[in-house]
mmCIF file of C-alpha atoms in Angstrom:
data_model
loop_
_atom_site.group_PDB
_atom_site.id
_atom_site.type_symbol
_atom_site.label_atom_id
_atom_site.label_comp_id
_atom_site.label_asym_id
_atom_site.label_seq_id
_atom_site.Cartn_x
_atom_site.Cartn_y
_atom_site.Cartn_z
ATOM 1 C CA MET A 1438 123.985 101.177 172.077
ATOM 2 C CA THR A 1439 125.366 98.641 174.539
ATOM 3 C CA PHE A 1440 128.240 97.893 172.153
ATOM 4 C CA ALA A 1441 129.211 101.564 171.992
ATOM 5 C CA ALA A 1442 129.041 101.881 175.786
ATOM 6 C CA SER A 1443 131.028 98.684 176.292
ATOM 7 C CA ASN A 1444 133.674 99.767 173.788
ATOM 8 C CA CYS A 1445 134.128 103.070 175.591
ATOM 9 C CA GLN A 1446 134.619 101.328 178.921
ATOM 10 C CA THR A 1447 137.078 98.910 177.289
ATOM 11 C CA THR A 1448 139.022 101.873 175.897
ATOM 12 C CA ALA A 1449 139.047 103.485 179.338
ATOM 13 C CA ASN A 1450 140.373 100.254 180.860
ATOM 14 C CA TYR A 1451 143.238 100.216 178.356
ATOM 15 C CA ILE A 1452 144.212 103.777 179.240
ATOM 16 C CA VAL A 1453 144.003 103.497 183.036
ATOM 17 C CA SER A 1454 145.890 100.187 183.066
ATOM 18 C CA GLU A 1455 149.070 102.209 182.562
ATOM 19 C CA LEU A 1456 148.661 103.221 186.221
ATOM 20 C CA SER A 1457 149.492 99.627 187.174
ATOM 21 C CA VAL A 1458 152.436 99.561 184.755
ATOM 22 C CA TYR A 1459 153.954 102.667 186.358
ATOM 23 C CA ASN A 1460 152.916 101.664 189.914
ATOM 24 C CA ILE A 1461 150.809 104.796 190.404
ATOM 25 C CA ASN A 1462 148.478 104.493 193.382
ATOM 26 C CA PHE A 1463 144.825 105.483 193.058
ATOM 27 C CA PRO A 1464 142.878 106.659 196.140
ATOM 28 C CA GLY A 1465 141.058 103.645 197.531
ATOM 29 C CA GLY A 1466 142.760 101.248 195.130
ATOM 30 C CA ILE A 1467 142.259 100.109 191.546
ATOM 31 C CA ASP A 1468 139.231 97.955 192.212
ATOM 32 C CA ASN A 1469 135.597 97.935 191.081
ATOM 33 C CA SER A 1470 134.487 97.877 194.722
ATOM 34 C CA ASN A 1471 135.958 101.383 195.080
ATOM 35 C CA ILE A 1472 133.277 103.975 194.236
ATOM 36 C CA LYS A 1473 135.969 106.567 193.424
ATOM 37 C CA TRP A 1474 137.496 104.181 190.898
ATOM 38 C CA ARG A 1475 134.116 103.435 189.319
ATOM 39 C CA ALA A 1476 133.407 107.182 189.086
ATOM 40 C CA PHE A 1477 136.775 107.730 187.390
ATOM 41 C CA ILE A 1478 136.124 104.950 184.854
ATOM 42 C CA TRP A 1479 132.608 106.300 184.238
ATOM 43 C CA ALA A 1480 133.806 109.857 183.601
ATOM 44 C CA LEU A 1481 136.552 108.701 181.229
ATOM 45 C CA SER A 1482 134.147 106.366 179.402
ATOM 46 C CA GLU A 1483 131.619 109.177 178.949
ATOM 47 C CA ALA A 1484 134.335 111.433 177.504
ATOM 48 C CA LEU A 1485 135.375 108.719 175.059
ATOM 49 C CA LEU A 1486 131.743 108.229 174.040
ATOM 50 C CA ILE A 1487 131.443 111.953 173.286
ATOM 51 C CA VAL A 1488 134.522 111.768 171.043
ATOM 52 C CA SER A 1489 133.201 108.684 169.219
ATOM 53 C CA ILE A 1490 129.760 110.210 168.704
ATOM 54 C CA ALA A 1491 131.161 113.589 167.625
ATOM 55 C CA MET A 1492 132.793 112.006 164.571
ATOM 56 C CA ASN A 1493 129.324 111.079 163.308
ATOM 57 C CA TYR A 1494 128.382 114.760 163.096
ATOM 58 C CA LEU A 1495 131.218 115.446 160.652
ATOM 59 C CA PRO A 1496 130.339 116.052 156.972
ATOM 60 C CA SER A 1497 129.543 112.805 155.170
ATOM 61 C CA ARG A 1498 132.570 113.110 152.877
ATOM 62 C CA TRP A 1499 134.758 112.467 155.922
ATOM 63 C CA TYR A 1500 133.208 109.065 156.587
ATOM 64 C CA SER A 1501 135.221 107.208 153.957
ATOM 65 C CA ARG A 1502 138.434 108.784 155.257
ATOM 66 C CA ILE A 1503 137.650 107.702 158.826
ATOM 67 C CA PHE A 1504 136.825 104.177 157.624
ATOM 68 C CA ARG A 1505 140.072 103.880 155.662
ATOM 69 C CA PHE A 1506 142.151 105.290 158.508
ATOM 70 C CA SER A 1507 140.537 102.940 161.029
ATOM 71 C CA VAL A 1508 141.269 99.925 158.801
ATOM 72 C CA LEU A 1509 144.909 100.983 158.391
ATOM 73 C CA LEU A 1510 145.256 101.528 162.145
ATOM 74 C CA ILE A 1511 143.739 98.158 163.015
ATOM 75 C CA MET A 1512 145.954 96.373 160.468
ATOM 76 C CA LEU A 1513 149.011 98.158 161.920
ATOM 77 C CA ASP A 1514 148.008 96.925 165.385
ATOM 78 C CA PHE A 1515 147.506 93.401 164.013
ATOM 79 C CA PHE A 1516 150.896 93.220 162.273
ATOM 80 C CA LEU A 1517 152.746 94.699 165.254
ATOM 81 C CA CYS A 1518 151.204 91.994 167.430
ATOM 82 C CA LEU A 1519 152.073 89.420 164.774
ATOM 83 C CA ILE A 1520 155.722 90.499 164.404
ATOM 84 C CA TRP A 1521 156.924 92.779 167.220
ATOM 85 C CA LEU A 1522 155.199 91.026 170.146
ATOM 86 C CA PRO A 1523 156.513 87.469 169.421
ATOM 87 C CA ILE A 1524 160.063 88.774 168.918
ATOM 88 C CA ALA A 1525 159.881 90.642 172.241
ATOM 89 C CA VAL A 1526 158.369 87.643 174.057
ATOM 90 C CA SER A 1527 161.148 85.369 172.769
ATOM 91 C CA LYS A 1528 163.717 87.761 174.282
ATOM 92 C CA THR A 1529 161.988 88.148 177.666
ATOM 93 C CA TYR A 1530 159.816 85.590 179.457
ATOM 94 C CA GLY A 1531 159.497 83.155 176.506
ATOM 95 C CA PHE A 1532 156.640 81.403 174.737
ATOM 96 C CA ARG A 1533 154.263 78.935 176.258
ATOM 97 C CA SER A 1534 154.640 75.399 174.954
ATOM 98 C CA ALA A 1535 152.310 73.939 172.319
ATOM 99 C CA LYS A 1536 151.154 71.424 174.926
ATOM 100 C CA ASP A 1537 150.088 74.248 177.250
ATOM 101 C CA VAL A 1538 148.326 76.130 174.460
ATOM 102 C CA PHE A 1539 146.391 73.235 172.928
ATOM 103 C CA THR A 1540 145.853 70.748 175.763
ATOM 104 C CA SER A 1541 145.936 72.514 179.138
ATOM 105 C CA THR A 1542 142.812 73.925 180.785
ATOM 106 C CA TYR A 1543 142.210 76.137 183.780
ATOM 107 C CA ASN A 1544 138.981 76.123 185.744
ATOM 108 C CA GLY A 1545 138.548 79.586 187.167
ATOM 109 C CA THR A 1546 134.757 79.521 186.891
ATOM 110 C CA GLY A 1547 133.887 76.708 189.293
ATOM 111 C CA ALA A 1548 131.728 75.153 186.555
ATOM 112 C CA PRO A 1549 131.870 71.456 185.618
ATOM 113 C CA ALA A 1550 134.879 70.718 183.408
ATOM 114 C CA GLY A 1551 132.882 70.442 180.176
ATOM 115 C CA TRP A 1552 130.925 73.646 180.666
ATOM 116 C CA ASN A 1553 134.036 75.456 181.867
ATOM 117 C CA TRP A 1554 135.580 74.734 178.450
ATOM 118 C CA ILE A 1555 132.416 75.836 176.641
ATOM 119 C CA LEU A 1556 132.469 79.142 178.548
ATOM 120 C CA SER A 1557 135.700 80.001 176.728
ATOM 121 C CA PHE A 1558 133.491 80.818 173.721
ATOM 122 C CA LEU A 1559 132.225 83.881 175.622
ATOM 123 C CA PHE A 1560 135.167 85.969 174.436
ATOM 124 C CA ALA A 1561 136.371 83.999 171.418
ATOM 125 C CA ALA A 1562 132.943 84.178 169.758
ATOM 126 C CA GLY A 1563 132.890 87.941 170.198
ATOM 127 C CA THR A 1564 135.233 88.108 167.214
ATOM 128 C CA LEU A 1565 132.459 86.856 164.943
ATOM 129 C CA THR A 1566 129.959 89.628 165.607
ATOM 130 C CA GLY A 1567 129.306 92.921 163.897
ATOM 131 C CA PHE A 1568 130.067 91.662 160.390
ATOM 132 C CA ASP A 1569 126.493 92.530 159.399
ATOM 133 C CA ALA A 1570 127.223 96.269 159.633
ATOM 134 C CA ALA A 1571 127.464 96.498 155.834
ATOM 135 C CA GLY A 1572 123.791 95.548 155.636
ATOM 136 C CA HIS A 1573 122.734 98.419 157.905
ATOM 137 C CA ILE A 1574 124.120 101.010 155.496
ATOM 138 C CA ALA A 1575 122.879 99.240 152.347
ATOM 139 C CA GLU A 1576 120.518 102.101 151.515
ATOM 140 C CA GLU A 1577 123.548 104.387 151.142
ATOM 141 C CA THR A 1578 125.526 101.831 149.108
ATOM 142 C CA LYS A 1579 125.725 101.749 145.334
ATOM 143 C CA ASN A 1580 124.732 98.367 143.811
ATOM 144 C CA ALA A 1581 123.842 97.265 147.349
ATOM 145 C CA SER A 1582 122.401 93.892 146.307
ATOM 146 C CA VAL A 1583 125.954 92.799 145.492
ATOM 147 C CA VAL A 1584 128.241 95.194 147.377
ATOM 148 C CA ALA A 1585 126.472 94.949 150.754
ATOM 149 C CA ALA A 1586 126.272 91.160 150.504
ATOM 150 C CA LYS A 1587 129.961 90.949 149.676
ATOM 151 C CA GLY A 1588 130.718 93.299 152.552
ATOM 152 C CA ILE A 1589 128.909 91.036 155.026
ATOM 153 C CA PHE A 1590 130.464 87.852 153.645
ATOM 154 C CA TYR A 1591 134.051 89.055 153.455
ATOM 155 C CA SER A 1592 133.772 90.790 156.840
ATOM 156 C CA ALA A 1593 132.822 87.441 158.383
ATOM 157 C CA VAL A 1594 135.702 85.705 156.582
ATOM 158 C CA ALA A 1595 138.228 88.379 157.579
ATOM 159 C CA THR A 1596 137.203 88.532 161.235
ATOM 160 C CA GLY A 1597 137.077 84.744 161.475
ATOM 161 C CA CYS A 1598 140.502 84.136 159.927
ATOM 162 C CA LEU A 1599 142.324 87.064 161.531
ATOM 163 C CA GLY A 1600 140.579 86.476 164.852
ATOM 164 C CA PHE A 1601 141.718 82.827 164.853
ATOM 165 C CA ILE A 1602 145.309 83.823 164.093
ATOM 166 C CA THR A 1603 145.251 86.473 166.822
ATOM 167 C CA THR A 1604 143.804 84.089 169.410
ATOM 168 C CA ILE A 1605 146.476 81.444 168.756
ATOM 169 C CA LEU A 1606 149.193 84.120 168.773
ATOM 170 C CA PHE A 1607 148.091 85.522 172.130
ATOM 171 C CA LEU A 1608 147.875 82.046 173.656
ATOM 172 C CA PHE A 1609 151.539 81.458 172.816
ATOM 173 C CA CYS A 1610 152.601 84.967 173.900
ATOM 174 C CA THR A 1611 150.895 85.145 177.297
ATOM 175 C CA PRO A 1612 153.012 84.249 180.349
ATOM 176 C CA ASP A 1613 152.355 81.164 182.465
ATOM 177 C CA LEU A 1614 148.966 80.952 184.160
ATOM 178 C CA ASP A 1615 150.262 81.842 187.645
ATOM 179 C CA THR A 1616 151.782 85.062 186.298
ATOM 180 C CA LEU A 1617 148.797 85.788 184.058
ATOM 181 C CA PHE A 1618 146.235 85.561 186.841
ATOM 182 C CA ALA A 1619 148.412 87.636 189.159
ATOM 183 C CA LEU A 1620 148.122 90.629 186.818
ATOM 184 C CA ASP A 1621 145.878 93.200 188.476
ATOM 185 C CA ALA A 1622 145.314 95.871 185.801
ATOM 186 C CA PRO A 1623 141.770 96.435 184.467
ATOM 187 C CA GLN A 1624 143.151 95.381 181.060
ATOM 188 C CA PRO A 1625 145.872 92.816 181.854
ATOM 189 C CA PHE A 1626 147.174 92.819 178.301
ATOM 190 C CA VAL A 1627 148.666 96.272 178.907
ATOM 191 C CA GLN A 1628 150.856 94.682 181.600
ATOM 192 C CA ILE A 1629 151.755 91.870 179.185
ATOM 193 C CA TYR A 1630 152.870 94.498 176.674
ATOM 194 C CA ALA A 1631 155.012 96.057 179.408
ATOM 195 C CA MET A 1632 156.555 92.698 180.329
ATOM 196 C CA ALA A 1633 157.422 91.927 176.702
ATOM 197 C CA LEU A 1634 157.974 95.334 175.086
ATOM 198 C CA GLY A 1635 158.929 97.489 178.061
ATOM 199 C CA ARG A 1636 157.079 100.515 179.384
ATOM 200 C CA GLY A 1637 157.624 102.567 176.225
ATOM 201 C CA GLY A 1638 156.317 99.769 174.039
ATOM 202 C CA SER A 1639 153.262 99.336 176.249
ATOM 203 C CA ILE A 1640 152.492 103.054 175.970
ATOM 204 C CA PHE A 1641 152.694 102.914 172.176
ATOM 205 C CA MET A 1642 150.519 99.795 171.881
ATOM 206 C CA THR A 1643 148.009 101.200 174.399
ATOM 207 C CA ILE A 1644 147.671 104.427 172.389
ATOM 208 C CA LEU A 1645 147.251 102.372 169.217
ATOM 209 C CA ALA A 1646 144.586 100.185 170.828
ATOM 210 C CA ALA A 1647 142.746 103.142 172.378
ATOM 211 C CA VAL A 1648 142.587 105.145 169.138
ATOM 212 C CA GLY A 1649 141.562 102.018 167.240
ATOM 213 C CA LEU A 1650 138.740 101.349 169.709
ATOM 214 C CA ILE A 1651 137.517 104.944 169.492
ATOM 215 C CA LEU A 1652 137.368 104.700 165.693
ATOM 216 C CA ASN A 1653 135.765 101.257 165.954
ATOM 217 C CA THR A 1654 133.062 102.714 168.214
ATOM 218 C CA SER A 1655 132.468 105.595 165.822
ATOM 219 C CA VAL A 1656 132.087 103.215 162.867
ATOM 220 C CA ALA A 1657 129.717 101.027 164.898
ATOM 221 C CA VAL A 1658 127.600 104.106 165.652
ATOM 222 C CA VAL A 1659 127.349 104.782 161.907
ATOM 223 C CA ALA A 1660 125.865 101.320 161.312
ATOM 224 C CA ALA A 1661 123.629 101.269 164.410
ATOM 225 C CA SER A 1662 122.245 104.760 163.801
ATOM 226 C CA ARG A 1663 121.107 103.697 160.311
ATOM 227 C CA LEU A 1664 119.247 100.786 161.866
ATOM 228 C CA ILE A 1665 117.562 103.075 164.408
ATOM 229 C CA PHE A 1666 116.661 105.480 161.605
ATOM 230 C CA ALA A 1667 115.109 102.690 159.511
ATOM 231 C CA VAL A 1668 112.993 101.455 162.449
ATOM 232 C CA ALA A 1669 111.881 105.024 163.253
ATOM 233 C CA ARG A 1670 111.017 105.656 159.608
ATOM 234 C CA ASP A 1671 108.504 102.809 159.841
ATOM 235 C CA GLY A 1672 106.874 104.556 162.817
ATOM 236 C CA VAL A 1673 107.732 101.882 165.398
ATOM 237 C CA LEU A 1674 109.726 103.926 167.936
ATOM 238 C CA PRO A 1675 108.455 106.659 170.253
ATOM 239 C CA LEU A 1676 109.222 110.063 168.713
ATOM 240 C CA SER A 1677 109.672 108.345 165.355
ATOM 241 C CA TRP A 1678 108.740 111.575 163.563
ATOM 242 C CA TRP A 1679 111.864 113.210 165.036
ATOM 243 C CA ILE A 1680 114.269 110.266 165.058
ATOM 244 C CA GLY A 1681 113.430 109.484 161.421
ATOM 245 C CA GLN A 1682 114.437 112.944 160.193
ATOM 246 C CA VAL A 1683 117.661 113.442 158.222
ATOM 247 C CA SER A 1684 119.977 116.436 157.890
ATOM 248 C CA ALA A 1685 120.399 118.550 154.762
ATOM 249 C CA ASP A 1686 123.071 116.167 153.466
ATOM 250 C CA GLY A 1687 120.888 113.102 154.123
ATOM 251 C CA GLN A 1688 122.492 111.907 157.383
ATOM 252 C CA PRO A 1689 120.312 110.543 160.256
ATOM 253 C CA ARG A 1690 121.893 112.749 162.896
ATOM 254 C CA ASN A 1691 118.885 112.555 165.228
ATOM 255 C CA ALA A 1692 119.354 108.775 165.344
ATOM 256 C CA VAL A 1693 123.007 109.395 166.258
ATOM 257 C CA THR A 1694 121.820 111.647 169.090
ATOM 258 C CA VAL A 1695 119.582 108.826 170.337
ATOM 259 C CA MET A 1696 122.639 106.556 170.309
ATOM 260 C CA PHE A 1697 124.518 109.053 172.449
ATOM 261 C CA VAL A 1698 121.714 109.573 174.992
ATOM 262 C CA PHE A 1699 121.119 105.876 175.619
ATOM 263 C CA GLY A 1700 124.816 104.997 175.489
ATOM 264 C CA ALA A 1701 125.532 107.660 178.117
ATOM 265 C CA LEU A 1702 122.683 106.370 180.304
ATOM 266 C CA ILE A 1703 123.974 102.790 180.052
ATOM 267 C CA LEU A 1704 127.423 103.957 181.151
ATOM 268 C CA CYS A 1705 125.834 105.570 184.224
ATOM 269 C CA THR A 1706 125.103 102.083 185.589
ATOM 270 C CA ILE A 1707 128.849 101.750 186.260
ATOM 271 C CA LEU A 1708 128.404 104.132 189.206
ATOM 272 C CA PRO A 1709 126.159 101.969 191.417
ATOM 273 C CA SER A 1710 127.499 98.586 190.310
ATOM 274 C CA GLN A 1711 129.932 97.136 187.784
ATOM 275 C CA VAL A 1712 127.787 93.982 187.815
ATOM 276 C CA ALA A 1713 124.772 95.993 186.617
ATOM 277 C CA PHE A 1714 126.747 97.458 183.721
ATOM 278 C CA THR A 1715 128.182 94.083 182.725
ATOM 279 C CA SER A 1716 124.709 92.515 182.806
ATOM 280 C CA LEU A 1717 123.232 95.249 180.617
ATOM 281 C CA VAL A 1718 126.059 94.938 178.097
ATOM 282 C CA SER A 1719 125.740 91.165 178.066
ATOM 283 C CA ALA A 1720 121.973 91.447 177.641
ATOM 284 C CA GLY A 1721 122.532 93.828 174.735
ATOM 285 C CA GLY A 1722 124.733 91.293 172.969
ATOM 286 C CA VAL A 1723 122.368 88.354 173.463
ATOM 287 C CA PRO A 1724 119.694 89.550 170.958
ATOM 288 C CA THR A 1725 122.380 89.935 168.274
ATOM 289 C CA ILE A 1726 123.518 86.328 168.669
ATOM 290 C CA ALA A 1727 119.895 85.172 168.941
ATOM 291 C CA ALA A 1728 119.102 86.966 165.660
ATOM 292 C CA TYR A 1729 122.074 85.330 163.933
ATOM 293 C CA ALA A 1730 120.858 81.923 165.136
ATOM 294 C CA LEU A 1731 117.222 82.572 164.225
ATOM 295 C CA ILE A 1732 118.030 83.699 160.677
ATOM 296 C CA GLY A 1733 120.130 80.589 160.041
ATOM 297 C CA LEU A 1734 117.517 78.309 161.638
ATOM 298 C CA LEU A 1735 114.586 79.758 159.663
ATOM 299 C CA ARG A 1736 116.517 79.694 156.399
ATOM 300 C CA PHE A 1737 117.410 76.048 157.039
ATOM 301 C CA THR A 1738 113.919 74.917 158.071
ATOM 302 C CA MET A 1739 111.442 77.306 156.426
ATOM 303 C CA THR A 1740 112.982 78.862 153.304
ATOM 304 C CA PRO A 1741 115.938 76.685 152.214
ATOM 305 C CA ASN A 1742 115.196 77.217 148.518
ATOM 306 C CA SER A 1743 113.731 80.725 148.615
ATOM 307 C CA PHE A 1744 115.194 84.127 147.730
ATOM 308 C CA ARG A 1745 116.280 82.846 144.330
ATOM 309 C CA SER A 1746 116.677 86.371 142.947
ATOM 310 C CA SER A 1747 119.617 87.055 145.244
ATOM 311 C CA LYS A 1748 122.741 88.073 143.354
ATOM 312 C CA PHE A 1749 124.998 86.615 146.034
ATOM 313 C CA ARG A 1750 123.592 83.150 146.682
ATOM 314 C CA LEU A 1751 125.445 80.364 148.444
ATOM 315 C CA GLY A 1752 124.347 77.782 145.888
ATOM 316 C CA PRO A 1753 124.911 74.132 146.937
ATOM 317 C CA PHE A 1754 126.655 75.284 150.128
ATOM 318 C CA ARG A 1755 123.591 77.074 151.475
ATOM 319 C CA LEU A 1756 122.147 74.233 153.609
ATOM 320 C CA PRO A 1757 125.431 73.404 155.411
ATOM 321 C CA PHE A 1758 125.991 77.129 155.983
ATOM 322 C CA TYR A 1759 122.481 77.617 157.382
ATOM 323 C CA PHE A 1760 122.876 74.633 159.715
ATOM 324 C CA VAL A 1761 126.328 75.610 161.003
ATOM 325 C CA THR A 1762 125.184 79.218 161.505
ATOM 326 C CA ALA A 1763 122.190 78.128 163.573
ATOM 327 C CA ALA A 1764 124.060 75.499 165.620
ATOM 328 C CA PHE A 1765 127.071 77.661 166.458
ATOM 329 C CA ASN A 1766 125.039 80.723 167.427
ATOM 330 C CA ILE A 1767 122.662 78.659 169.571
ATOM 331 C CA LEU A 1768 125.743 77.425 171.455
ATOM 332 C CA VAL A 1769 127.061 80.979 171.875
ATOM 333 C CA PHE A 1770 123.591 82.137 172.963
ATOM 334 C CA ALA A 1771 123.579 79.497 175.701
ATOM 335 C CA VAL A 1772 127.020 80.667 176.853
ATOM 336 C CA MET A 1773 125.980 84.328 176.975
ATOM 337 C CA ILE A 1774 122.984 83.699 179.224
ATOM 338 C CA SER A 1775 124.836 81.234 181.453
ATOM 339 C CA PRO A 1776 126.327 82.186 184.821
ATOM 340 C CA PHE A 1777 130.044 82.812 184.427
ATOM 341 C CA TYR A 1778 131.004 81.767 187.955
ATOM 342 C CA PHE A 1779 129.784 78.907 190.139
ATOM 343 C CA PRO A 1780 128.253 78.557 192.649
ATOM 344 C CA VAL A 1781 125.931 81.378 191.675
ATOM 345 C CA ASP A 1782 125.188 84.233 194.078
ATOM 346 C CA ALA A 1783 123.891 87.803 193.782
ATOM 347 C CA GLN A 1784 127.303 89.085 192.719
ATOM 348 C CA SER A 1785 127.951 86.443 190.053
ATOM 349 C CA PHE A 1786 124.415 86.028 188.704
ATOM 350 C CA ASN A 1787 124.129 86.830 184.995
ATOM 351 C CA PHE A 1788 121.042 89.020 184.664
ATOM 352 C CA ALA A 1789 121.202 88.821 180.859
ATOM 353 C CA CYS A 1790 118.838 85.836 180.886
ATOM 354 C CA VAL A 1791 116.319 87.757 183.024
ATOM 355 C CA ILE A 1792 116.458 90.858 180.814
ATOM 356 C CA PHE A 1793 116.264 88.870 177.591
ATOM 357 C CA GLY A 1794 113.479 86.695 179.015
ATOM 358 C CA ALA A 1795 111.417 89.729 180.047
ATOM 359 C CA VAL A 1796 111.798 91.330 176.617
ATOM 360 C CA THR A 1797 110.802 88.050 174.959
ATOM 361 C CA ILE A 1798 107.669 87.775 177.116
ATOM 362 C CA PHE A 1799 106.658 91.337 176.222
ATOM 363 C CA ALA A 1800 107.277 90.572 172.553
ATOM 364 C CA ILE A 1801 105.010 87.514 172.708
ATOM 365 C CA LEU A 1802 102.295 89.557 174.408
ATOM 366 C CA MET A 1803 102.585 92.229 171.715
ATOM 367 C CA TYR A 1804 102.329 89.523 169.060
ATOM 368 C CA TRP A 1805 99.071 88.203 170.506
ATOM 369 C CA PHE A 1806 97.387 91.479 171.400
ATOM 370 C CA THR A 1807 98.518 93.852 168.629
ATOM 371 C CA ASN A 1808 97.023 93.873 165.162
ATOM 372 C CA GLU A 1809 99.702 92.684 162.727
ATOM 373 C CA GLU A 1810 98.829 95.438 160.272
ATOM 374 C CA THR A 1811 99.901 97.958 162.890
ATOM 375 C CA TRP A 1812 103.455 96.690 162.475
ATOM 376 C CA LEU A 1813 103.714 95.418 158.910
ATOM 377 C CA LYS A 1814 100.929 94.783 156.424
ATOM 378 C CA PRO A 1815 100.705 91.193 155.086
ATOM 379 C CA GLU A 1816 100.518 92.564 151.542
ATOM 380 C CA THR A 1817 103.908 94.203 151.971
ATOM 381 C CA VAL A 1818 105.457 90.968 153.245
ATOM 382 C CA GLN A 1819 103.948 88.948 150.404
ATOM 383 C CA GLN A 1820 105.134 91.459 147.832
ATOM 384 C CA ALA A 1821 108.686 91.267 149.204
ATOM 385 C CA LEU A 1822 108.649 87.463 149.209
ATOM 386 C CA SER A 1823 107.270 87.309 145.682
ATOM 387 C CA GLY A 1824 109.975 89.627 144.408
ATOM 388 C CA ALA A 1825 112.669 87.680 146.221
ATOM 389 C CA ASP A 1826 111.665 84.391 144.595
ATOM 390 C CA LYS A 1827 111.803 85.612 141.024
ATOM 391 C CA PRO A 1828 114.649 84.118 138.987
ATOM 392 C CA ALA A 1829 117.813 86.207 139.134
ATOM 393 C CA LEU A 1830 118.345 88.496 136.166
ATOM 394 C CA GLN A 1831 122.100 88.186 136.437
ATOM 395 C CA GLU A 1832 124.393 85.240 136.764
ATOM 396 C CA GLU A 1833 124.714 84.065 140.349
ATOM 397 C CA ILE A 1834 127.888 85.058 142.101
#
């Protein structure tokens, strides 16, 4: 829900950044302290959310077409950035040197030098999230024990490799730091496109990015709605009897509606304060990273040799993979709950740690005071574990 809301605001920022490119004045200024500006961003973000959600009400046969088109669009964006952008940069303001890219640092956070460098993972690590979406739609996947596992694995590989290439590319293609930090658009990269490609090129790349983000949000809603549906089907959520219903063609459209309602409410926090919205979005991302870390940690410490019936096992590489997964995500978790600017005040405080901490406390209380059979019967857990530890019937992949 927070991801969908955040994506819609990001898309809105791409679009409105063209105002800075064309030097169009906005009443009160393009600044988050301007209530008129925040209201404009909110309204545009809500409209983009409606478009993204609406695609999920289309007939199911359209899903595969949307997925394929979104992949083609994203790859077009990637290759244009890989080919067109460097050529344009070389003919305009020029590349940054390798020394600047790989050795220089800039402390804009006020944090100690070491932690300032670690905070750079806040955005870079965002590339390696969401690869588990294939698992959320496993129930609708043929031969899911293999196909869904491959989808998760190759999604992680693709996002990691392509994300690394993109990060290095952008580091070479951004202007010098003085110019970079003087850019005042909500999405500064739109101004970088304009500097390198010209106004027409920036318009084209902005449209490409905006459409890609809308499709990305729609695809994310597909995965998240299946997760909401599965939780509701187990009777955990309020109104589970309604949320867990499916349409005539088997689609959990009520879960999609829940996504829309809560996503729209989260976007409403832009109106009183951009800090409140950012904190909610950050808090929404923290549990995802925490879950990644917890799964790796528990597999490494508690069940390193279990789940032998898996058709997509890691074999001798499993222990190093479990350890690296846990260690890296614990580091990212620490970054996401850390203040981003120092010294810390009411405006710069990261409320993600407070929100996540409160939810964790409530979870512990529920663990102690709620009968475990209310949530999941021990017999069901034992049956699942027993089945998972049976020898695989097929050759390991």
